Tab-separated table of C-alpha atoms in Angstrom:
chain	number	residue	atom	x	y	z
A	1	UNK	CA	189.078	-22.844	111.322
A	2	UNK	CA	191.510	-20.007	111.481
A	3	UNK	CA	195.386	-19.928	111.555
A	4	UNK	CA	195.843	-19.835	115.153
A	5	UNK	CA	193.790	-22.569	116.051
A	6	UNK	CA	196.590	-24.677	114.242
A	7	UNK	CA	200.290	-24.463	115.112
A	8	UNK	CA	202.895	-27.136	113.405
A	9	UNK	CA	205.081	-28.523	115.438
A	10	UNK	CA	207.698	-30.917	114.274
A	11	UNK	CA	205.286	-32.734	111.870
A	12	UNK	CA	202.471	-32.813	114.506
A	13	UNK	CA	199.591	-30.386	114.309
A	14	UNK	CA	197.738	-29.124	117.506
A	15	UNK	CA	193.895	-28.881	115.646
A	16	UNK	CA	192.565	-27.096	119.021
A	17	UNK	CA	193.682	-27.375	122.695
A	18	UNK	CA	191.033	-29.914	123.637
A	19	UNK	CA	191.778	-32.111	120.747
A	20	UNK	CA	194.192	-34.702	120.329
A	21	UNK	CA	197.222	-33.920	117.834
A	22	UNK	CA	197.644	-35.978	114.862
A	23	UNK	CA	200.908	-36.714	113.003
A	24	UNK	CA	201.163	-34.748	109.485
A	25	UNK	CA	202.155	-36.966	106.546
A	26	UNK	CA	204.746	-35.158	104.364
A	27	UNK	CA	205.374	-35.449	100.635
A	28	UNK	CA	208.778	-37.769	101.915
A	29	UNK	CA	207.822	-38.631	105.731
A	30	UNK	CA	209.019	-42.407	107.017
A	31	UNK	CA	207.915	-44.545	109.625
A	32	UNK	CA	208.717	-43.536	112.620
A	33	UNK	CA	210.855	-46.883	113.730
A	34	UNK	CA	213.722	-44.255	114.719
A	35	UNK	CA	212.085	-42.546	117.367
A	36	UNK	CA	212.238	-45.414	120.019
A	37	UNK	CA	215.654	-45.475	119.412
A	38	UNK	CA	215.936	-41.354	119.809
A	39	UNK	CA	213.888	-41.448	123.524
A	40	UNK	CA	216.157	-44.139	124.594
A	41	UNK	CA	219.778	-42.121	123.887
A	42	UNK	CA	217.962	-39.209	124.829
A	43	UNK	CA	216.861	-40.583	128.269
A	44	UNK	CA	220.680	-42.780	128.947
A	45	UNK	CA	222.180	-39.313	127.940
A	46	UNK	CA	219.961	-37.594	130.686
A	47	UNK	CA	220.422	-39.987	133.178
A	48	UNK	CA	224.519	-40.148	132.792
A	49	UNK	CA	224.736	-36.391	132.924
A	50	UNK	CA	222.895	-36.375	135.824
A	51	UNK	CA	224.981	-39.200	137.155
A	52	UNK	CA	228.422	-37.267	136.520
A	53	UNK	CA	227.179	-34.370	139.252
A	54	UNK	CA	226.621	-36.730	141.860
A	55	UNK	CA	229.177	-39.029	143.842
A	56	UNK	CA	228.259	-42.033	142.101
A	57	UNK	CA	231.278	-40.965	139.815
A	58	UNK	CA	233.711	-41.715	142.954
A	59	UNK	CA	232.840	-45.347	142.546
A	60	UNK	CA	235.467	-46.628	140.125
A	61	UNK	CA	233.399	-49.592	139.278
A	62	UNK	CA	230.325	-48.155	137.856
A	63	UNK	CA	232.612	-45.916	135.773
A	64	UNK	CA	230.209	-43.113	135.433
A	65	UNK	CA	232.558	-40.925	133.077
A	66	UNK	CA	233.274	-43.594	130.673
A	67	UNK	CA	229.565	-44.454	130.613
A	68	UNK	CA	228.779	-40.513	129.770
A	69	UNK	CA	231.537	-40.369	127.659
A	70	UNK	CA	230.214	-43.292	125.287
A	71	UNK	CA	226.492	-42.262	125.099
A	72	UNK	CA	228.346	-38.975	123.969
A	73	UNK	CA	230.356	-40.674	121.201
A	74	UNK	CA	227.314	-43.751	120.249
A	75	UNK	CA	224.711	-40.538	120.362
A	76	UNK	CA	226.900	-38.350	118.021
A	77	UNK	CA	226.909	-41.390	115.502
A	78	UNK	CA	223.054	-42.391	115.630
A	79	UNK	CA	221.411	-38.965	115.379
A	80	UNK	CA	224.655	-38.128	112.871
A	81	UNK	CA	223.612	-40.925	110.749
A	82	UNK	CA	220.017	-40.586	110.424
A	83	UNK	CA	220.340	-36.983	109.698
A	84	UNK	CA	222.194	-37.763	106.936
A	85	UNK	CA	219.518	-40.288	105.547
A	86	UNK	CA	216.830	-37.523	105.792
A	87	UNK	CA	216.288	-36.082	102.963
A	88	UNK	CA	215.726	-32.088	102.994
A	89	UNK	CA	215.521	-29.017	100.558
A	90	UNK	CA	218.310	-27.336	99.446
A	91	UNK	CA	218.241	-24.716	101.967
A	92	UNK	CA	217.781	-26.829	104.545
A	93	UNK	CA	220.871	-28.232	103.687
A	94	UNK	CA	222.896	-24.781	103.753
A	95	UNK	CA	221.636	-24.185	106.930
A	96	UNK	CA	222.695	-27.172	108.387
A	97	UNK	CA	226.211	-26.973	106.596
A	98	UNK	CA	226.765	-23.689	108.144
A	99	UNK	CA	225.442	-24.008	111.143
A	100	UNK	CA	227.416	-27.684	112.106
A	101	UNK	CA	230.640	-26.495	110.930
A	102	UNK	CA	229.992	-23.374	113.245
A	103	UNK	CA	229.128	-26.285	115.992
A	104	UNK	CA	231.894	-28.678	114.875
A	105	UNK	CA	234.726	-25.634	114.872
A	106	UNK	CA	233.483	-24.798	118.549
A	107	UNK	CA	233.306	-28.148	119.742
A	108	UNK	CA	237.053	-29.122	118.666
A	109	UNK	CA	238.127	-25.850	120.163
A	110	UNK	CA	236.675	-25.492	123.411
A	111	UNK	CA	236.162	-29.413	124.411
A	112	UNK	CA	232.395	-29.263	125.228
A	113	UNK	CA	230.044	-31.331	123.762
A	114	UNK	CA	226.522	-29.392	124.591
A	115	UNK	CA	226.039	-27.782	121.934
A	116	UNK	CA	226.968	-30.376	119.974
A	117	UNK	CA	224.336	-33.165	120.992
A	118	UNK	CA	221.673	-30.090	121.282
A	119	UNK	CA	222.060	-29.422	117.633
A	120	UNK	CA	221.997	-33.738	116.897
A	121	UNK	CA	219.015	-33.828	119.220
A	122	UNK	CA	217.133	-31.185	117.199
A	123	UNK	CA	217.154	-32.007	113.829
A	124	UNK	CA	217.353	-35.900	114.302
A	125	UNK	CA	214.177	-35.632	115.874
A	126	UNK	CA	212.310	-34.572	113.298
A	127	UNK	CA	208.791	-36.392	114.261
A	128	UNK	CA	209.993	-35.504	118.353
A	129	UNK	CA	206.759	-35.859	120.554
A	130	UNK	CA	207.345	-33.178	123.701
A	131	UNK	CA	204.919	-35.016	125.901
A	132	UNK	CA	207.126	-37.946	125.641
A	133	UNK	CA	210.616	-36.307	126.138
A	134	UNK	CA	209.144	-34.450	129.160
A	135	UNK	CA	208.204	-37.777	130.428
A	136	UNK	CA	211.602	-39.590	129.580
A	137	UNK	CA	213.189	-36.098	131.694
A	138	UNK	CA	211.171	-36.170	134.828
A	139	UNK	CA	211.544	-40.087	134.950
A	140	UNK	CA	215.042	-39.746	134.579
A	141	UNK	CA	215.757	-36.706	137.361
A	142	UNK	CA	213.194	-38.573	139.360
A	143	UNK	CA	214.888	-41.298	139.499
A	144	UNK	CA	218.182	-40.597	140.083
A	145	UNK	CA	216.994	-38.107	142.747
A	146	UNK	CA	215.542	-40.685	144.997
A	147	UNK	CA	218.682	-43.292	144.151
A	148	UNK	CA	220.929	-40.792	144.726
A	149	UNK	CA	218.881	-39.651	148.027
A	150	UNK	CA	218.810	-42.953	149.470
A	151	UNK	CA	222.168	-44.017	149.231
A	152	UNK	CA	223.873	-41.015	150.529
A	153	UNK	CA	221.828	-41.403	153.332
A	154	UNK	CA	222.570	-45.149	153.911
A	155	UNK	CA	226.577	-44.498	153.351
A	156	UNK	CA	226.771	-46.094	149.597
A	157	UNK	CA	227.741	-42.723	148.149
A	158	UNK	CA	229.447	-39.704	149.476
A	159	UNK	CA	227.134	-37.140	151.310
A	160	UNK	CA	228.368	-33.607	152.105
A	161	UNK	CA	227.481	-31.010	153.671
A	162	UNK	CA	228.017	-27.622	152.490
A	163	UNK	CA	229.227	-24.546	155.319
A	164	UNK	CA	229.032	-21.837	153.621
A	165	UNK	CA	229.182	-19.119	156.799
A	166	UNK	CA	228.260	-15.502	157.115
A	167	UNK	CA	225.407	-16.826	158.874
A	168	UNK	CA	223.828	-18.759	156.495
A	169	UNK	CA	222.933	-22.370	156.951
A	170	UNK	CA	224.048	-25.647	156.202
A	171	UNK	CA	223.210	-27.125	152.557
A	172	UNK	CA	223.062	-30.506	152.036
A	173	UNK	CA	223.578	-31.818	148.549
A	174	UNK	CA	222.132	-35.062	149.429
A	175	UNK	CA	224.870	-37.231	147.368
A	176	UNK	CA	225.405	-34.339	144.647
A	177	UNK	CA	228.241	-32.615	144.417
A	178	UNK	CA	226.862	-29.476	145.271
A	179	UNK	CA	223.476	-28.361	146.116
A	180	UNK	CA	222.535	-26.289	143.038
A	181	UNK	CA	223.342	-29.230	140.784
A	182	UNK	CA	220.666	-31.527	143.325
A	183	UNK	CA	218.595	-27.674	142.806
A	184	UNK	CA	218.685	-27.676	139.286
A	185	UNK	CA	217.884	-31.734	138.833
A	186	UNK	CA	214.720	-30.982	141.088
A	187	UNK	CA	213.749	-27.607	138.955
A	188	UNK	CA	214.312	-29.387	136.067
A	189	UNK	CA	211.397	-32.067	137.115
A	190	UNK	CA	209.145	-29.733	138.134
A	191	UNK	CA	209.668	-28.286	134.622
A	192	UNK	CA	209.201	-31.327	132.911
A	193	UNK	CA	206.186	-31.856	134.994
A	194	UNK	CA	204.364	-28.314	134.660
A	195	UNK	CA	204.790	-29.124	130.775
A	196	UNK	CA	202.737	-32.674	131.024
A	197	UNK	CA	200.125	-30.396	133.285
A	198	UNK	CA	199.982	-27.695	130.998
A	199	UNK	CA	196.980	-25.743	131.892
A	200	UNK	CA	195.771	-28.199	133.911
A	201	UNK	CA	197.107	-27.307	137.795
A	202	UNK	CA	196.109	-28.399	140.683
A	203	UNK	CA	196.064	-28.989	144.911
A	204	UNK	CA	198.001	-32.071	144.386
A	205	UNK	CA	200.688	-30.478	141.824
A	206	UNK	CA	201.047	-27.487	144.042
A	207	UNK	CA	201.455	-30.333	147.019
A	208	UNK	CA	203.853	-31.605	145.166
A	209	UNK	CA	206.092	-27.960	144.054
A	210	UNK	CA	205.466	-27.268	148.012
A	211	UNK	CA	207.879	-30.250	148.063
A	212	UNK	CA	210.208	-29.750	145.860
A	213	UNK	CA	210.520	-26.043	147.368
A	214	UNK	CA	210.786	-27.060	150.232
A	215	UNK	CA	213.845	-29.588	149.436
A	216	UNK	CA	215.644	-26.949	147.939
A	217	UNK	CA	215.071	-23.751	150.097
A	218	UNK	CA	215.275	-25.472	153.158
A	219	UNK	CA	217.306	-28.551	152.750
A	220	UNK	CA	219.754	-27.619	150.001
A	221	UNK	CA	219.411	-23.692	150.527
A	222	UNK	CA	219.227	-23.414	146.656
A	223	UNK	CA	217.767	-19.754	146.305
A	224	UNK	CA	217.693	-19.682	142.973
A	225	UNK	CA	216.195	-23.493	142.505
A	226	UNK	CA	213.394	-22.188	144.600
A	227	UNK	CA	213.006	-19.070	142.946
A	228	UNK	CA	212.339	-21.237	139.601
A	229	UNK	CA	209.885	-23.365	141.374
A	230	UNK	CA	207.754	-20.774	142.526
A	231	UNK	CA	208.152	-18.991	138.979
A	232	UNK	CA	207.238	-22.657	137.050
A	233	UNK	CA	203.988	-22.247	140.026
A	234	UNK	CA	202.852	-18.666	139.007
A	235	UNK	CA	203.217	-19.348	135.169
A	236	UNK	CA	201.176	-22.470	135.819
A	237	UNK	CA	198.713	-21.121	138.009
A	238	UNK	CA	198.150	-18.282	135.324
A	239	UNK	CA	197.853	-20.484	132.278
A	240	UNK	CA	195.049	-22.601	134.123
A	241	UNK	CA	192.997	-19.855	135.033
A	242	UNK	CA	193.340	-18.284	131.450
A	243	UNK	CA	192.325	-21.962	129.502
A	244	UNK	CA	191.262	-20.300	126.845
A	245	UNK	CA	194.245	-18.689	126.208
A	246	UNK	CA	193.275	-14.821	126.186
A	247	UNK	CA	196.483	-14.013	127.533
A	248	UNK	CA	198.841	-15.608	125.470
A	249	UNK	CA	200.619	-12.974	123.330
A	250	UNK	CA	200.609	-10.959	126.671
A	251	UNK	CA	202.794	-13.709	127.730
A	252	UNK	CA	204.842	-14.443	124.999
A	253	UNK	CA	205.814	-10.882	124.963
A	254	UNK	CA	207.055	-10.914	128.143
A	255	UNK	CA	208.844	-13.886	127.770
A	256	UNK	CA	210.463	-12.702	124.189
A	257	UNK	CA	211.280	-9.468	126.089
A	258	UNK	CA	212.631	-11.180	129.316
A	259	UNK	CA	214.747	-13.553	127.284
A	260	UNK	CA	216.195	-10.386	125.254
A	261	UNK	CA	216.892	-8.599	128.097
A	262	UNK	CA	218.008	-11.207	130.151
A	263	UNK	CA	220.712	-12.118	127.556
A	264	UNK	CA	221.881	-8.301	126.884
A	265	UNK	CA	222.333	-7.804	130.602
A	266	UNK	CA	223.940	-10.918	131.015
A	267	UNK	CA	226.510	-10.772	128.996
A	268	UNK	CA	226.946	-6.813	129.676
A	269	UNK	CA	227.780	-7.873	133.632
A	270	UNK	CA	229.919	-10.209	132.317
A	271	UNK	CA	232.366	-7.144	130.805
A	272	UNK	CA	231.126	-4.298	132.846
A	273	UNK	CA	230.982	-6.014	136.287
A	274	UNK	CA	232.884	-3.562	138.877
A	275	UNK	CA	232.362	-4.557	142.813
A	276	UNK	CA	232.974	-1.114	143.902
A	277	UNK	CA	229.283	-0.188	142.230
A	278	UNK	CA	226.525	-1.152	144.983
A	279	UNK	CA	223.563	-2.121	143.209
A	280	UNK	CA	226.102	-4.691	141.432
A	281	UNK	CA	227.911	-5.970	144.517
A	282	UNK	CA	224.624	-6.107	146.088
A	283	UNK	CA	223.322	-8.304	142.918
A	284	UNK	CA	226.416	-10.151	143.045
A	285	UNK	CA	225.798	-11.377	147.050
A	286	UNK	CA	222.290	-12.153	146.325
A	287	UNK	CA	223.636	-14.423	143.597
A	288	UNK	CA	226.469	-15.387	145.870
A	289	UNK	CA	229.182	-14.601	143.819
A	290	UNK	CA	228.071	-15.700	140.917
A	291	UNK	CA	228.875	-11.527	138.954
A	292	UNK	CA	232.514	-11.955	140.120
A	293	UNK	CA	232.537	-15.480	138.879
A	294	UNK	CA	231.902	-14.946	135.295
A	295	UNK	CA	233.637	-11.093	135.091
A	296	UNK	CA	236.579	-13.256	136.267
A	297	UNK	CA	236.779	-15.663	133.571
A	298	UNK	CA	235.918	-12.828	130.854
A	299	UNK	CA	239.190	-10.466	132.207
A	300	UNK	CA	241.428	-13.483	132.676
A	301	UNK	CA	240.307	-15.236	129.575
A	302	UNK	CA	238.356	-13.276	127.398
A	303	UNK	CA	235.902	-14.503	124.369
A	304	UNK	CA	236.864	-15.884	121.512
A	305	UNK	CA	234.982	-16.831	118.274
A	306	UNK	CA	234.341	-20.218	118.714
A	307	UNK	CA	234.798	-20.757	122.004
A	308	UNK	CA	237.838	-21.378	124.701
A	309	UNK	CA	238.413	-25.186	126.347
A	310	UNK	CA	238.644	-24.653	129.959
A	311	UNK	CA	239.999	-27.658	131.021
A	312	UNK	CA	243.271	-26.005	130.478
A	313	UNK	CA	243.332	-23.526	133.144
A	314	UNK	CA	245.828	-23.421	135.418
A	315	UNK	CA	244.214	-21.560	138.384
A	316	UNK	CA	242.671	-22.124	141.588
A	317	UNK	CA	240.053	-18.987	141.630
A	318	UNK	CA	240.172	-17.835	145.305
A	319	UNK	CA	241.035	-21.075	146.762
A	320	UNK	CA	237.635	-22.627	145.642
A	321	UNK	CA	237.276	-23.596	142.023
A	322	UNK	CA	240.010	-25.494	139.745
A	323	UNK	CA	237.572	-25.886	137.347
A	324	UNK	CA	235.467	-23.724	134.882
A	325	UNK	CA	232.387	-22.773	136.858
A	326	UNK	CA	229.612	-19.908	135.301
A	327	UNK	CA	225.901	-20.319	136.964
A	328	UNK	CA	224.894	-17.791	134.456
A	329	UNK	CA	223.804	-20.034	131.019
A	330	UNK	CA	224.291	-16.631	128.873
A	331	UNK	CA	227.712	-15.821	129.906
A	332	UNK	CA	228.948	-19.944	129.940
A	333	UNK	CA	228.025	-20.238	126.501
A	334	UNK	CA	229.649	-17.157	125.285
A	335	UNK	CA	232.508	-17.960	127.360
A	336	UNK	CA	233.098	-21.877	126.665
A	337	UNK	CA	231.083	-22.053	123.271
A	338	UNK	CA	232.197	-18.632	121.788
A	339	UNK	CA	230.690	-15.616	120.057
A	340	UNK	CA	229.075	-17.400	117.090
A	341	UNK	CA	227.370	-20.728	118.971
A	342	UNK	CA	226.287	-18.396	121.208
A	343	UNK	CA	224.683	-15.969	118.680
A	344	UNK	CA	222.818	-18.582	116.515
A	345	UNK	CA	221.742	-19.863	119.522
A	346	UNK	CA	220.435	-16.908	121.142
A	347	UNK	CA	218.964	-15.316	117.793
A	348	UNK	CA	217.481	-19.038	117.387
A	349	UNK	CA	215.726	-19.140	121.316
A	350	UNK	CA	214.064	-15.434	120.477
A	351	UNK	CA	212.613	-16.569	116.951
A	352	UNK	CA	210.856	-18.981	118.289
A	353	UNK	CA	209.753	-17.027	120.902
A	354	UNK	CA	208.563	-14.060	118.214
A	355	UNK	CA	207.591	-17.015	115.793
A	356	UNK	CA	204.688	-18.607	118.221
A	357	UNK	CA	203.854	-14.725	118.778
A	358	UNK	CA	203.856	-13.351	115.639
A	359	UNK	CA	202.721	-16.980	113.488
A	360	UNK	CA	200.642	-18.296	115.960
A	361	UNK	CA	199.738	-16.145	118.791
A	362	UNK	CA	199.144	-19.192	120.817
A	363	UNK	CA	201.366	-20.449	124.086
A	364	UNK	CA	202.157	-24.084	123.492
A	365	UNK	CA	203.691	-26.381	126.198
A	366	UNK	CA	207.065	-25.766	124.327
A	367	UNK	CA	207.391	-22.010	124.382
A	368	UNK	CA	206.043	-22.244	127.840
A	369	UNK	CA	209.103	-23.952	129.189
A	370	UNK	CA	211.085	-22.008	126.861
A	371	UNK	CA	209.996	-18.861	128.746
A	372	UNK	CA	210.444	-20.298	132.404
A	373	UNK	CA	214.443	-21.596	130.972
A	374	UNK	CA	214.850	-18.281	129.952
A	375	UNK	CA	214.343	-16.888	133.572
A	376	UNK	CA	216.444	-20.237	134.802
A	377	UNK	CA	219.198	-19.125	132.689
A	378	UNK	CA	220.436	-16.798	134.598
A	379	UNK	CA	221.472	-18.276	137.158
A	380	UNK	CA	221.979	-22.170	136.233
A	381	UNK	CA	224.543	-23.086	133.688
A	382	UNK	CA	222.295	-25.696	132.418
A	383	UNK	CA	219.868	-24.225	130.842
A	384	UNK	CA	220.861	-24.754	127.377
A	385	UNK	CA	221.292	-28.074	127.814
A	386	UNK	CA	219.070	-30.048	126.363
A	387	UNK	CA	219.108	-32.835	128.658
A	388	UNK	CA	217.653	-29.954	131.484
A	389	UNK	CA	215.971	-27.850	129.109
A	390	UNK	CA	214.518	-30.171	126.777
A	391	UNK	CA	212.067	-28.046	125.533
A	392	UNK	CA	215.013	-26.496	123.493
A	393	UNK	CA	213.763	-29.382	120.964
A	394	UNK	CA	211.331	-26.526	119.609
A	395	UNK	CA	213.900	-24.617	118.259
A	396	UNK	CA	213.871	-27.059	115.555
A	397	UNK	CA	210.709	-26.359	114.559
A	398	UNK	CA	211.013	-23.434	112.015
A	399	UNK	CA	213.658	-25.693	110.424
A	400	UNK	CA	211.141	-27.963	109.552
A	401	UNK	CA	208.709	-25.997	108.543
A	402	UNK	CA	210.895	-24.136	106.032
A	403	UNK	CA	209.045	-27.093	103.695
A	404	UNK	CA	205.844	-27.513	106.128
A	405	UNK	CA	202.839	-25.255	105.150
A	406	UNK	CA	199.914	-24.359	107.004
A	407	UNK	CA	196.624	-26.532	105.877
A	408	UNK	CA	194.323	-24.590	103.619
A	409	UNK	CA	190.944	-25.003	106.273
A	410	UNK	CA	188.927	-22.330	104.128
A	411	UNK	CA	188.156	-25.593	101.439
């Protein structure tokens, strides 16, 4: 059997993609008694983030930012703690000294937690199983969709509608707080979904995307949410037809070079942004302000090392926003997170993009939604979060398999 047919994955090896993966025993592997308790934080964490962008936090009695602010604190001590009981090589633990007090500095200094609980998520779950956080994810956003849905409409919660003129029409955020954040629960779903239906689409999945586009094109007027939808479509319409995977590096090229490029630009509109240049203000209106938003922050703030803690400003940007705002993922992490998070972070996203390429030359379910977040990224904040993009979990991979080999199949 050759290399490619195998590809490690967090202690679980994929022997061919018709056969079922079995669980790698390593020289110091334990029973896996933790991960029950890892999907559960992970899933409570989901659902309270979610929660906090809708106007269930308005209700003082559910206390929705208390709740989110616990599972932040109880998650930070569970997956700290059984870190700490893993054992690891030496290098592994100078990587994860550096890296954390990178993570740690930023975190003190700019307030935000993301990065944070990405980095506990990631190498606490050593033995993670994707299928199963995809399903905890697209339970979750499911779920709080519809609650969230139904009572807006029956006057529980807080529905608004959003008029945002210059002809264009009426969003409803159907009990969010604004209609990208109900966008970007639904995209995330679909996500989560094309992952469990990897290479395996069809009528009734694109019945069900024609739904979800249709919520957020029509209904919610989320361009860019429906954008991503028909994007998560072609990707999975392409990987079905190609089963046998002939296309693969073709793709993971694209997608190493998309991310790359979609990072450089980024961050170069971010410091280079002039309205007076047409292509830009013409980007910028297609994106509905969102160039202007994040130049803003960059000229009034600037970037910083580790990071800047926006809950300090002081300003009310154009009579609209009192609070830190930046649709575009590359540009919020630089700005909130700093140079360095965002750096290891970035470098970390395109070696595992060039490591399935390069290693492998297979497209797993992982790098897949990798690829689609990378195109998300640009115009949702969330996308390196992992509690939207939780196939971020495969950045941990080459982590592990600093002390993970390759089976020998030539005895």
């Amino acid at each position: 059997m050759s290399t490619r047919s195998n590809y490690i994955h967090q202690g679980v090896i994929s022997e061919s993609r018709n056969k079922k993966r079995l669980p790698v025993r390593h020289a110091f592997s334990r029973p896996l008694r933790f991960m029950p308790i890892y999907y559960v934080l992970f899933t409570i964490y989901c659902a309270l983030n979610l929660l906090k962008f809708t106007s269930f936090q308005e209700l003082s009695w559910m206390n929705i930012g208390l709740l989110y602010l616990l599972i932040r604190i109880v998650s930070t001590l569970v997956l700290g703690v059984r870190i700490l009981v893993q054992r690891f090589q030496a290098k592994q633990y100078v990587l994860c000294l550096v890296v954390g007090s990178c993570v740690l500095a930023s975190t003190f200094i700019s307030g935000s937690w993301n990065i944070l609980l990405l980095l506990l998520f990631l190498i606490a779950g050593r033995e993670v199983d994707l299928r199963k956080i995809a399903i905890c994810v697209l339970c979750t956003n499911v779920a709080v969709i519809f609650l969230t849905v139904i009572c807006a409409n029956n006057g529980i919660i807080k529905k608004t509608t959003f008029i945002a003129g210059n002809g264009m029409p009426e969003r409803q955020a159907f009990g969010f707080t604004h209609p990208n954040l109900f966008g970007l629960a639904v995209v995330t779903a679909c996500c989560a979904y094309a992952v469990l239906q990897y290479r395996k689409l069809g009528w009734k999945d694109l019945l069900i995307y024609g739904v979800a586009f249709y919520a957020c094109y029509e209904l919610a007027y989320s361009r860019t949410s429906a954008i991503s939808i028909l994007l998560i479509v072609f990707l999975s319409l392409f990987v079905t037809i190609d089963k046998h995977g002939r296309w693969d590096k073709l793709i993971l090229v694209l997608g190493s070079l998309a991310f790359l490029g979609l990072s450089l630009f980024s961050i170069w509109l971010m410091v280079y942004f002039k309205p007076s240049i047409s292509w830009m203000s013409n980007l910028n209106s297609m994106m509905t302000g969102r160039l202007d938003l994040m130049h803003h922050y960059f000229e009034t703030y600037g970037v910083h090392m580790f990071g800047f803690d926006f809950s300090k400003m002081q300003e009310n940007y154009r009579g609209y926003y009192d609070t830190f705002i930046c649709d575009n993922a590359f540009a919020h992490v630089v700005l909130e997170s700093g140079i360095v998070v965002a750096a290891l972070l970035f470098l970390a996203y395109e070696y595992v993009l060039l490591r399935g390429l390069i290693v492998y030359g297979e497209l797993t379910p992982e790098l897949f939604g990798l690829i689609i977040f990378a195109f998300v990224a640009f115009s949702e904040s969330g996308a390196f979060w992992v509690c939207v993009n939780f196939c971020l979990v495969a950045l941990a991979e080459p982590f592990f398999s600093l002390y993970s080999k390759l089976p020998n199949n030539n005895k």
